[in-house]
Amino acid sequence: MTFGRMPIANAFLTADEFADEYFFELAPAFCESCGTFQITEQPDAEQMFHGAYPFFTRSSRRMVAHFADYANWLRDTYLPADPFVVEIGSNDGAMLENFARAGKRHLGVEPSSNTADVAREHGVESLVAFFGAETAVRVRDTHGPADAIIAANVMCHIPDLHGIAEGAAKLLTEDGVLVFEEPYLGAMVEKTSYDQIYDEHVFIFSLQAVSSLFAPHGLELIEALPQDTHGGSMRYVLARKGRRPVTPSVGNLLAREHELGLHLASTYDRFRDNCETSRRELRALLDRLHTEGKRVAGYAATSKSTTVINYCGLTPEHIAYISDTTPLKQGKFSPGGHIPVVPHETFAADYPEYAVLFAWNHRDEILANEQAFARAGNKWISFVPEVTIEDGTNA
Ligand code: TMP
């Protein structure tokens, strides 16, 4: 299927940059033989991850708490007493900070220097680099083998997964684990959350795909744990084949994937139809509100919103502005749709009548914070799993 011409999801821009905006075709595909769901054309990594990368993990308090739990679970389940932990795509250090504070050996490998600088401010040792076989050898030579290589919402960004797997096989200790959690294909298909698909998300993983992608490198899936973050994610644990027991979670969740039909091309034909229905309904609602002269804003200029805005053809006529707490996005325009991004203070000073919840993955956190918006009679517009209007006063 195709979502059409798409800009880079996090390339917020100024008006003088409109003429040179970069576009590519966002077209996902499914491979029935290995179970991989991926986009078929990707912009160069350097166009997405650089010294002005505008996404900071710390923009969500709930995610920071989630990473503290992730770190504790890892320590209690898989780590020796004095571990060395390497994170791929360590961003602003929200995860590794938990090891840094406990005085544990760690290293973040992060290609965006601006986010790595923030990590260092939090005491997280960071190497500005893309992770792959070469970086893995460099890290091993300077720091020794890793007991765990971890990642969150990063592995799906990396087209050269075989380079990652090869790097992991070189860097891990004999009993080391590769652990990552990413948006889950099963959740995306069930919820029609097509906005998980954008330039950075090369893959939307399933257990079936992860098992077959890493097996050629001697890495075996030993545990899988569903997560409710980012609208439905999965945490995968891999180890060298035969070194650690495979937990029942793997067989159970693979059976569930079969029930869902994740291995069948026909499932993705249905997914495409559901995406088209969602687009029609959201566009019809926003067209109607525009005709009625309602004031509509967007809430959170997420990467995901770029797919929704461009696929549905939304313009500043539909959505006057998007409120976002990230200073690097404020004062700029959203990619492709060119909707102005403003600070949250602008939203709070004069509530719109409707707010499109682009950060639906942070729904609980946001609806709890925005009780005053809802109590003043204003409404939320959601589009996952369905296009709905709700008042949000009892969140
Ligand atoms: P994400 O969905 O990719 O995690 O991006 C979250 C974006 O949402 C990020 O730009 C910060 C923004 N945001 C807000 O503006 N307000 C909020 O309350 C939250 C949780 C996020």
CSV table of C-alpha atoms and ligand atoms in Angstrom, one decimal:
chain,number,residue,atom,x,y,z
A,1,MET,CA,0.0,0.0,0.0
A,2,THR,CA,1.1,3.6,-0.2
A,3,PHE,CA,0.4,6.6,2.0
A,4,GLY,CA,1.6,8.8,-0.8
A,5,ARG,CA,4.2,11.6,-0.9
A,6,MET,CA,5.6,12.1,2.6
A,7,PRO,CA,8.1,14.5,4.2
A,8,ILE,CA,10.5,13.5,7.0
A,9,ALA,CA,8.4,13.1,10.1
A,10,ASN,CA,10.6,15.2,12.4
A,11,ALA,CA,11.7,17.8,9.8
A,12,PHE,CA,9.9,20.7,11.4
A,13,LEU,CA,10.7,23.7,9.2
A,14,THR,CA,10.6,27.5,8.7
A,15,ALA,CA,8.6,29.2,5.9
A,16,ASP,CA,11.8,29.9,3.9
A,17,GLU,CA,12.5,26.2,3.8
A,18,PHE,CA,9.1,25.2,2.2
A,19,ALA,CA,10.4,25.3,-1.3
A,20,ASP,CA,13.2,22.9,-0.7
A,21,GLU,CA,11.3,20.4,1.5
A,22,TYR,CA,12.3,16.8,0.9
A,23,PHE,CA,9.6,14.2,0.1
A,24,PHE,CA,9.7,10.4,-0.5
A,25,GLU,CA,7.0,7.8,-1.0
A,26,LEU,CA,5.8,6.2,2.2
A,27,ALA,CA,4.9,2.7,1.0
A,28,PRO,CA,4.9,-0.2,3.4
A,29,ALA,CA,5.0,-3.8,2.3
A,30,PHE,CA,4.7,-7.2,4.0
A,31,CYS,CA,6.8,-10.3,3.2
A,32,GLU,CA,4.8,-13.5,3.7
A,33,SER,CA,7.9,-15.7,3.8
A,34,CYS,CA,9.8,-14.0,6.8
A,35,GLY,CA,6.9,-12.0,8.3
A,36,THR,CA,8.7,-8.7,8.0
A,37,PHE,CA,6.5,-5.5,7.6
A,38,GLN,CA,8.6,-2.6,6.4
A,39,ILE,CA,8.6,0.5,4.4
A,40,THR,CA,10.2,0.1,1.0
A,41,GLU,CA,11.8,3.5,0.5
A,42,GLN,CA,13.8,5.2,3.2
A,43,PRO,CA,15.5,8.6,3.4
A,44,ASP,CA,19.2,8.5,4.4
A,45,ALA,CA,19.8,8.1,8.1
A,46,GLU,CA,21.8,11.3,8.3
A,47,GLN,CA,18.7,13.2,7.1
A,48,MET,CA,16.8,12.0,10.1
A,49,PHE,CA,19.3,11.7,13.0
A,50,HIS,CA,21.6,14.6,13.3
A,51,GLY,CA,22.7,17.5,15.6
A,52,ALA,CA,19.3,19.1,15.6
A,53,TYR,CA,17.1,16.0,16.1
A,54,PRO,CA,14.0,17.3,17.8
A,55,PHE,CA,12.7,14.3,19.8
A,56,PHE,CA,13.6,14.1,23.5
A,57,THR,CA,12.5,11.1,25.5
A,58,ARG,CA,12.2,13.3,28.6
A,59,SER,CA,9.3,15.2,27.0
A,60,SER,CA,7.0,12.5,28.5
A,61,ARG,CA,7.1,12.0,32.3
A,62,ARG,CA,5.4,8.7,31.9
A,63,MET,CA,8.1,7.4,29.5
A,64,VAL,CA,10.8,8.4,32.0
A,65,ALA,CA,9.0,6.4,34.7
A,66,HIS,CA,8.6,3.5,32.2
A,67,PHE,CA,12.4,3.5,31.6
A,68,ALA,CA,13.1,3.3,35.3
A,69,ASP,CA,10.9,0.2,35.5
A,70,TYR,CA,12.6,-1.2,32.3
A,71,ALA,CA,16.0,-0.7,34.0
A,72,ASN,CA,14.9,-2.4,37.2
A,73,TRP,CA,13.4,-5.3,35.4
A,74,LEU,CA,16.6,-5.8,33.3
A,75,ARG,CA,18.8,-5.7,36.4
A,76,ASP,CA,16.6,-8.2,38.3
A,77,THR,CA,16.1,-10.6,35.5
A,78,TYR,CA,19.1,-10.7,33.3
A,79,LEU,CA,22.1,-8.8,34.6
A,80,PRO,CA,25.1,-10.0,36.7
A,81,ALA,CA,26.0,-7.9,39.8
A,82,ASP,CA,28.5,-5.7,38.0
A,83,PRO,CA,27.2,-5.3,34.5
A,84,PHE,CA,28.2,-3.4,31.5
A,85,VAL,CA,25.2,-2.1,29.6
A,86,VAL,CA,25.2,-0.6,26.1
A,87,GLU,CA,22.2,1.3,24.8
A,88,ILE,CA,21.6,1.8,21.1
A,89,GLY,CA,20.0,5.1,20.4
A,90,SER,CA,20.3,6.4,23.9
A,91,ASN,CA,18.8,9.8,23.1
A,92,ASP,CA,18.8,12.1,26.1
A,93,GLY,CA,19.8,9.3,28.5
A,94,ALA,CA,16.4,8.8,30.1
A,95,MET,CA,17.0,5.0,30.2
A,96,LEU,CA,20.8,4.8,31.0
A,97,GLU,CA,20.5,7.4,33.7
A,98,ASN,CA,19.1,4.6,35.9
A,99,PHE,CA,22.4,2.7,35.5
A,100,ALA,CA,24.6,5.8,35.8
A,101,ARG,CA,22.9,6.8,39.1
A,102,ALA,CA,23.5,3.3,40.5
A,103,GLY,CA,27.2,3.6,39.5
A,104,LYS,CA,27.0,0.9,36.9
A,105,ARG,CA,29.2,0.7,33.8
A,106,HIS,CA,27.2,1.9,30.8
A,107,LEU,CA,27.6,3.5,27.4
A,108,GLY,CA,25.0,5.1,25.1
A,109,VAL,CA,25.6,5.0,21.4
A,110,GLU,CA,23.6,7.9,19.9
A,111,PRO,CA,24.0,9.4,16.4
A,112,SER,CA,22.2,12.8,17.3
A,113,SER,CA,24.8,14.9,19.1
A,114,ASN,CA,22.3,17.3,20.6
A,115,THR,CA,20.4,14.6,22.4
A,116,ALA,CA,23.7,13.0,23.5
A,117,ASP,CA,24.7,16.3,25.0
A,118,VAL,CA,21.6,16.3,27.2
A,119,ALA,CA,22.4,12.7,28.2
A,120,ARG,CA,25.9,13.7,29.3
A,121,GLU,CA,24.4,16.5,31.4
A,122,HIS,CA,22.6,13.7,33.2
A,123,GLY,CA,25.8,11.7,33.9
A,124,VAL,CA,25.3,9.3,31.0
A,125,GLU,CA,28.4,8.4,29.0
A,126,SER,CA,27.6,8.8,25.4
A,127,LEU,CA,29.3,8.0,22.1
A,128,VAL,CA,28.0,9.9,19.1
A,129,ALA,CA,27.8,7.2,16.4
A,130,PHE,CA,25.5,4.9,14.5
A,131,PHE,CA,25.6,1.4,16.0
A,132,GLY,CA,26.7,-1.4,13.7
A,133,ALA,CA,29.4,-4.1,13.5
A,134,GLU,CA,32.2,-1.6,13.4
A,135,THR,CA,31.0,0.5,16.3
A,136,ALA,CA,30.5,-2.8,18.3
A,137,VAL,CA,34.1,-3.8,17.8
A,138,ARG,CA,35.3,-0.4,18.8
A,139,VAL,CA,33.2,-0.5,22.0
A,140,ARG,CA,34.4,-4.0,22.8
A,141,ASP,CA,38.0,-3.0,22.3
A,142,THR,CA,37.7,0.1,24.6
A,143,HIS,CA,35.2,-1.1,27.2
A,144,GLY,CA,35.1,-4.9,27.1
A,145,PRO,CA,32.1,-7.1,26.2
A,146,ALA,CA,28.5,-6.1,27.2
A,147,ASP,CA,26.2,-8.0,29.4
A,148,ALA,CA,23.3,-6.4,27.8
A,149,ILE,CA,22.7,-4.4,24.7
A,150,ILE,CA,19.4,-2.5,25.0
A,151,ALA,CA,17.2,-0.3,22.9
A,152,ALA,CA,13.7,1.2,23.0
A,153,ASN,CA,11.9,2.6,20.0
A,154,VAL,CA,15.2,2.5,18.1
A,155,MET,CA,15.7,-0.9,16.5
A,156,CYS,CA,12.7,-0.3,14.2
A,157,HIS,CA,14.6,2.8,12.9
A,158,ILE,CA,17.6,0.8,11.6
A,159,PRO,CA,17.4,-0.5,8.0
A,160,ASP,CA,20.6,-2.5,8.4
A,161,LEU,CA,19.3,-4.9,11.0
A,162,HIS,CA,21.8,-7.5,10.0
A,163,GLY,CA,24.6,-5.0,10.9
A,164,ILE,CA,23.0,-4.6,14.3
A,165,ALA,CA,22.7,-8.4,14.8
A,166,GLU,CA,26.3,-8.9,13.7
A,167,GLY,CA,27.4,-6.1,16.0
A,168,ALA,CA,25.5,-7.6,18.9
A,169,ALA,CA,27.0,-11.0,18.3
A,170,LYS,CA,30.4,-9.5,18.5
A,171,LEU,CA,29.8,-7.3,21.5
A,172,LEU,CA,27.8,-9.5,23.9
A,173,THR,CA,29.3,-11.7,26.5
A,174,GLU,CA,28.5,-15.5,26.1
A,175,ASP,CA,25.4,-15.1,28.3
A,176,GLY,CA,24.7,-11.5,27.3
A,177,VAL,CA,21.2,-10.4,26.2
A,178,LEU,CA,20.0,-8.1,23.4
A,179,VAL,CA,16.8,-6.5,24.6
A,180,PHE,CA,14.6,-4.0,22.7
A,181,GLU,CA,11.0,-2.8,22.8
A,182,GLU,CA,9.3,-1.3,19.7
A,183,PRO,CA,5.8,-0.6,18.5
A,184,TYR,CA,4.1,-4.0,17.9
A,185,LEU,CA,2.6,-5.1,14.6
A,186,GLY,CA,-0.2,-6.9,16.3
A,187,ALA,CA,-1.3,-3.7,18.1
A,188,MET,CA,-1.0,-1.6,14.9
A,189,VAL,CA,-3.2,-4.0,12.9
A,190,GLU,CA,-5.8,-4.3,15.7
A,191,LYS,CA,-6.0,-0.6,16.2
A,192,THR,CA,-5.5,0.7,12.7
A,193,SER,CA,-2.7,2.9,14.1
A,194,TYR,CA,-1.2,3.5,10.7
A,195,ASP,CA,0.6,6.6,12.1
A,196,GLN,CA,3.2,4.2,13.5
A,197,ILE,CA,4.4,4.1,9.9
A,198,TYR,CA,6.8,7.0,9.0
A,199,ASP,CA,10.3,7.4,7.7
A,200,GLU,CA,12.0,6.5,11.0
A,201,HIS,CA,10.0,3.4,11.5
A,202,VAL,CA,11.5,1.2,8.8
A,203,PHE,CA,10.0,-1.9,10.5
A,204,ILE,CA,7.0,-2.7,12.6
A,205,PHE,CA,8.1,-5.9,14.3
A,206,SER,CA,6.3,-9.1,15.3
A,207,LEU,CA,7.8,-12.1,17.1
A,208,GLN,CA,7.8,-14.0,13.9
A,209,ALA,CA,9.9,-11.3,12.1
A,210,VAL,CA,12.3,-10.8,15.0
A,211,SER,CA,12.9,-14.6,15.3
A,212,SER,CA,13.7,-15.0,11.6
A,213,LEU,CA,15.8,-11.8,11.3
A,214,PHE,CA,18.1,-12.6,14.1
A,215,ALA,CA,18.4,-16.4,13.8
A,216,PRO,CA,21.0,-16.3,11.1
A,217,HIS,CA,23.3,-14.5,13.5
A,218,GLY,CA,23.0,-17.2,16.2
A,219,LEU,CA,20.6,-15.1,18.3
A,220,GLU,CA,17.4,-16.7,19.6
A,221,LEU,CA,14.3,-15.0,20.9
A,222,ILE,CA,13.9,-16.2,24.5
A,223,GLU,CA,11.3,-13.9,25.9
A,224,ALA,CA,8.6,-11.4,24.7
A,225,LEU,CA,6.7,-9.1,27.0
A,226,PRO,CA,3.8,-6.9,25.7
A,227,GLN,CA,4.0,-3.2,26.8
A,228,ASP,CA,1.3,-0.6,26.8
A,229,THR,CA,3.7,2.2,25.8
A,230,HIS,CA,3.4,3.9,22.4
A,231,GLY,CA,0.0,2.5,21.9
A,232,GLY,CA,1.1,-1.1,22.1
A,233,SER,CA,4.7,-2.3,22.1
A,234,MET,CA,6.6,-5.5,22.5
A,235,ARG,CA,9.8,-6.1,24.5
A,236,TYR,CA,12.0,-8.7,22.9
A,237,VAL,CA,14.9,-10.5,24.6
A,238,LEU,CA,17.4,-12.5,22.6
A,239,ALA,CA,20.4,-14.5,23.6
A,240,ARG,CA,23.0,-16.7,22.0
A,241,LYS,CA,21.2,-19.9,20.8
A,242,GLY,CA,21.1,-22.5,23.6
A,243,ARG,CA,22.7,-20.3,26.3
A,244,ARG,CA,19.5,-19.4,28.1
A,245,PRO,CA,16.1,-21.1,28.4
A,246,VAL,CA,13.3,-20.0,26.1
A,247,THR,CA,10.4,-18.8,28.2
A,248,PRO,CA,6.8,-19.9,27.5
A,249,SER,CA,5.9,-16.3,26.5
A,250,VAL,CA,7.5,-16.9,23.1
A,251,GLY,CA,5.3,-19.9,22.1
A,252,ASN,CA,2.2,-18.3,23.6
A,253,LEU,CA,2.6,-15.0,21.7
A,254,LEU,CA,3.6,-16.7,18.4
A,255,ALA,CA,0.3,-18.7,18.7
A,256,ARG,CA,-1.6,-15.4,19.3
A,257,GLU,CA,0.1,-13.9,16.2
A,258,HIS,CA,-1.2,-16.8,14.2
A,259,GLU,CA,-4.7,-16.3,15.5
A,260,LEU,CA,-4.5,-12.7,14.5
A,261,GLY,CA,-3.4,-13.7,11.0
A,262,LEU,CA,-0.2,-11.7,11.2
A,263,HIS,CA,1.4,-14.2,8.8
A,264,LEU,CA,-1.2,-13.7,6.1
A,265,ALA,CA,-1.1,-11.1,3.3
A,266,SER,CA,-4.9,-10.8,3.4
A,267,THR,CA,-4.6,-9.3,6.9
A,268,TYR,CA,-2.7,-6.4,5.4
A,269,ASP,CA,-5.3,-5.9,2.7
A,270,ARG,CA,-7.8,-5.5,5.5
A,271,PHE,CA,-5.4,-3.1,7.3
A,272,ARG,CA,-5.2,-1.0,4.1
A,273,ASP,CA,-9.0,-0.8,3.8
A,274,ASN,CA,-9.2,0.2,7.5
A,275,CYS,CA,-6.6,3.0,7.0
A,276,GLU,CA,-8.6,4.3,4.1
A,277,THR,CA,-11.8,4.3,6.2
A,278,SER,CA,-10.0,6.1,9.0
A,279,ARG,CA,-8.7,8.7,6.6
A,280,ARG,CA,-12.2,9.3,5.1
A,281,GLU,CA,-13.8,9.7,8.5
A,282,LEU,CA,-11.2,12.0,10.0
A,283,ARG,CA,-11.1,14.2,6.9
A,284,ALA,CA,-15.0,14.4,6.8
A,285,LEU,CA,-15.1,15.4,10.5
A,286,LEU,CA,-12.5,18.1,10.1
A,287,ASP,CA,-14.1,19.3,6.9
A,288,ARG,CA,-17.4,19.6,8.7
A,289,LEU,CA,-15.9,21.4,11.7
A,290,HIS,CA,-14.1,23.8,9.3
A,291,THR,CA,-17.4,24.6,7.5
A,292,GLU,CA,-19.1,25.2,10.8
A,293,GLY,CA,-16.3,27.7,11.7
A,294,LYS,CA,-15.1,25.7,14.8
A,295,ARG,CA,-11.7,26.4,16.3
A,296,VAL,CA,-9.6,23.2,16.0
A,297,ALA,CA,-6.0,22.7,17.2
A,298,GLY,CA,-3.7,19.7,17.2
A,299,TYR,CA,-2.3,18.4,20.5
A,300,ALA,CA,1.4,17.4,20.3
A,301,ALA,CA,3.5,17.6,17.1
A,302,THR,CA,4.4,14.0,17.2
A,303,SER,CA,6.4,12.2,14.5
A,304,LYS,CA,3.3,10.1,14.0
A,305,SER,CA,1.2,13.2,13.2
A,306,THR,CA,3.2,13.8,10.0
A,307,THR,CA,1.7,10.6,8.5
A,308,VAL,CA,-1.8,11.5,9.6
A,309,ILE,CA,-1.6,15.1,8.4
A,310,ASN,CA,-0.2,14.3,5.0
A,311,TYR,CA,-2.1,11.1,4.3
A,312,CYS,CA,-5.4,12.8,5.2
A,313,GLY,CA,-4.5,16.1,3.5
A,314,LEU,CA,-4.9,18.2,6.6
A,315,THR,CA,-4.0,21.9,6.3
A,316,PRO,CA,-4.0,25.0,8.6
A,317,GLU,CA,-7.7,25.4,7.6
A,318,HIS,CA,-8.5,22.2,9.4
A,319,ILE,CA,-6.1,22.6,12.2
A,320,ALA,CA,-5.1,26.2,13.1
A,321,TYR,CA,-2.0,25.2,15.1
A,322,ILE,CA,-0.4,22.3,17.0
A,323,SER,CA,0.6,22.7,20.6
A,324,ASP,CA,3.9,21.0,21.6
A,325,THR,CA,6.2,21.3,24.7
A,326,THR,CA,9.4,20.8,22.7
A,327,PRO,CA,11.2,24.1,22.2
A,328,LEU,CA,13.0,22.9,19.0
A,329,LYS,CA,9.6,22.4,17.3
A,330,GLN,CA,8.0,25.6,18.5
A,331,GLY,CA,7.9,28.6,16.1
A,332,LYS,CA,8.3,26.1,13.2
A,333,PHE,CA,5.8,24.5,10.8
A,334,SER,CA,4.8,20.8,10.6
A,335,PRO,CA,6.4,18.8,7.8
A,336,GLY,CA,4.3,18.8,4.6
A,337,GLY,CA,1.1,20.2,6.0
A,338,HIS,CA,2.8,23.4,7.2
A,339,ILE,CA,0.7,23.8,10.3
A,340,PRO,CA,2.3,26.2,12.8
A,341,VAL,CA,3.7,24.6,16.0
A,342,VAL,CA,3.2,26.7,19.2
A,343,PRO,CA,4.1,26.4,22.8
A,344,HIS,CA,1.6,24.8,25.2
A,345,GLU,CA,1.1,28.2,26.8
A,346,THR,CA,-0.6,29.4,23.7
A,347,PHE,CA,-3.1,26.5,23.9
A,348,ALA,CA,-3.7,27.0,27.6
A,349,ALA,CA,-4.2,30.8,27.2
A,350,ASP,CA,-7.1,30.4,24.8
A,351,TYR,CA,-8.4,26.8,24.4
A,352,PRO,CA,-9.7,25.8,21.0
A,353,GLU,CA,-13.1,24.1,20.9
A,354,TYR,CA,-11.6,20.8,19.6
A,355,ALA,CA,-8.1,19.3,20.0
A,356,VAL,CA,-6.9,16.5,17.8
A,357,LEU,CA,-5.0,14.1,20.1
A,358,PHE,CA,-2.0,13.4,17.9
A,359,ALA,CA,-0.1,12.0,21.0
A,360,TRP,CA,-2.8,9.4,21.5
A,361,ASN,CA,0.0,7.1,22.9
A,362,HIS,CA,0.4,9.6,25.8
A,363,ARG,CA,-3.4,9.7,26.2
A,364,ASP,CA,-3.7,9.1,30.0
A,365,GLU,CA,-1.0,11.5,30.9
A,366,ILE,CA,-2.4,14.3,28.6
A,367,LEU,CA,-6.1,13.9,29.5
A,368,ALA,CA,-5.3,13.9,33.2
A,369,ASN,CA,-3.2,17.1,32.7
A,370,GLU,CA,-5.9,18.8,30.6
A,371,GLN,CA,-8.9,18.6,32.8
A,372,ALA,CA,-9.4,22.4,32.6
A,373,PHE,CA,-9.7,22.2,28.8
A,374,ALA,CA,-12.3,19.4,29.0
A,375,ARG,CA,-14.2,21.0,31.9
A,376,ALA,CA,-14.5,24.2,29.9
A,377,GLY,CA,-16.6,22.2,27.4
A,378,ASN,CA,-14.0,21.6,24.8
A,379,LYS,CA,-13.6,18.2,23.1
A,380,TRP,CA,-10.9,15.8,22.1
A,381,ILE,CA,-10.8,14.3,18.7
A,382,SER,CA,-9.2,10.8,18.6
A,383,PHE,CA,-8.6,8.7,15.5
A,384,VAL,CA,-7.1,5.5,17.1
A,385,PRO,CA,-8.7,2.9,17.2
A,386,GLU,CA,-11.6,4.9,15.6
A,387,VAL,CA,-12.4,8.5,14.7
A,388,THR,CA,-14.3,9.8,17.8
A,389,ILE,CA,-15.2,13.0,19.6
A,390,GLU,CA,-15.1,12.8,23.4
A,391,ASP,CA,-15.2,15.2,26.3
A,392,GLY,CA,-12.4,13.8,28.5
A,393,THR,CA,-13.7,15.2,31.8
A,394,ASN,CA,-13.6,11.8,33.6
A,395,ALA,CA,-10.1,10.8,32.4
B,1,TMP,P1,6.0,10.8,20.6
B,1,TMP,O1,4.6,10.5,20.4
B,1,TMP,O2,6.9,10.5,19.4
B,1,TMP,O3,6.6,10.3,21.9
B,1,TMP,O4,6.2,12.4,20.7
B,1,TMP,C1,5.6,13.1,21.8
B,1,TMP,C2,5.5,14.6,21.4
B,1,TMP,O5,4.4,15.1,22.1
B,1,TMP,C3,6.7,15.4,21.8
B,1,TMP,O6,7.0,16.4,20.7
B,1,TMP,C4,6.3,16.1,23.0
B,1,TMP,C5,4.8,16.3,22.9
B,1,TMP,N1,4.0,16.3,24.1
B,1,TMP,C6,3.3,17.4,24.4
B,1,TMP,O7,3.4,18.4,23.7
B,1,TMP,N2,2.6,17.4,25.6
B,1,TMP,C7,2.5,16.3,26.4
B,1,TMP,O8,1.9,16.3,27.5
B,1,TMP,C8,3.2,15.1,26.0
B,1,TMP,C9,3.2,13.9,26.9
B,1,TMP,C10,4.0,15.1,24.9
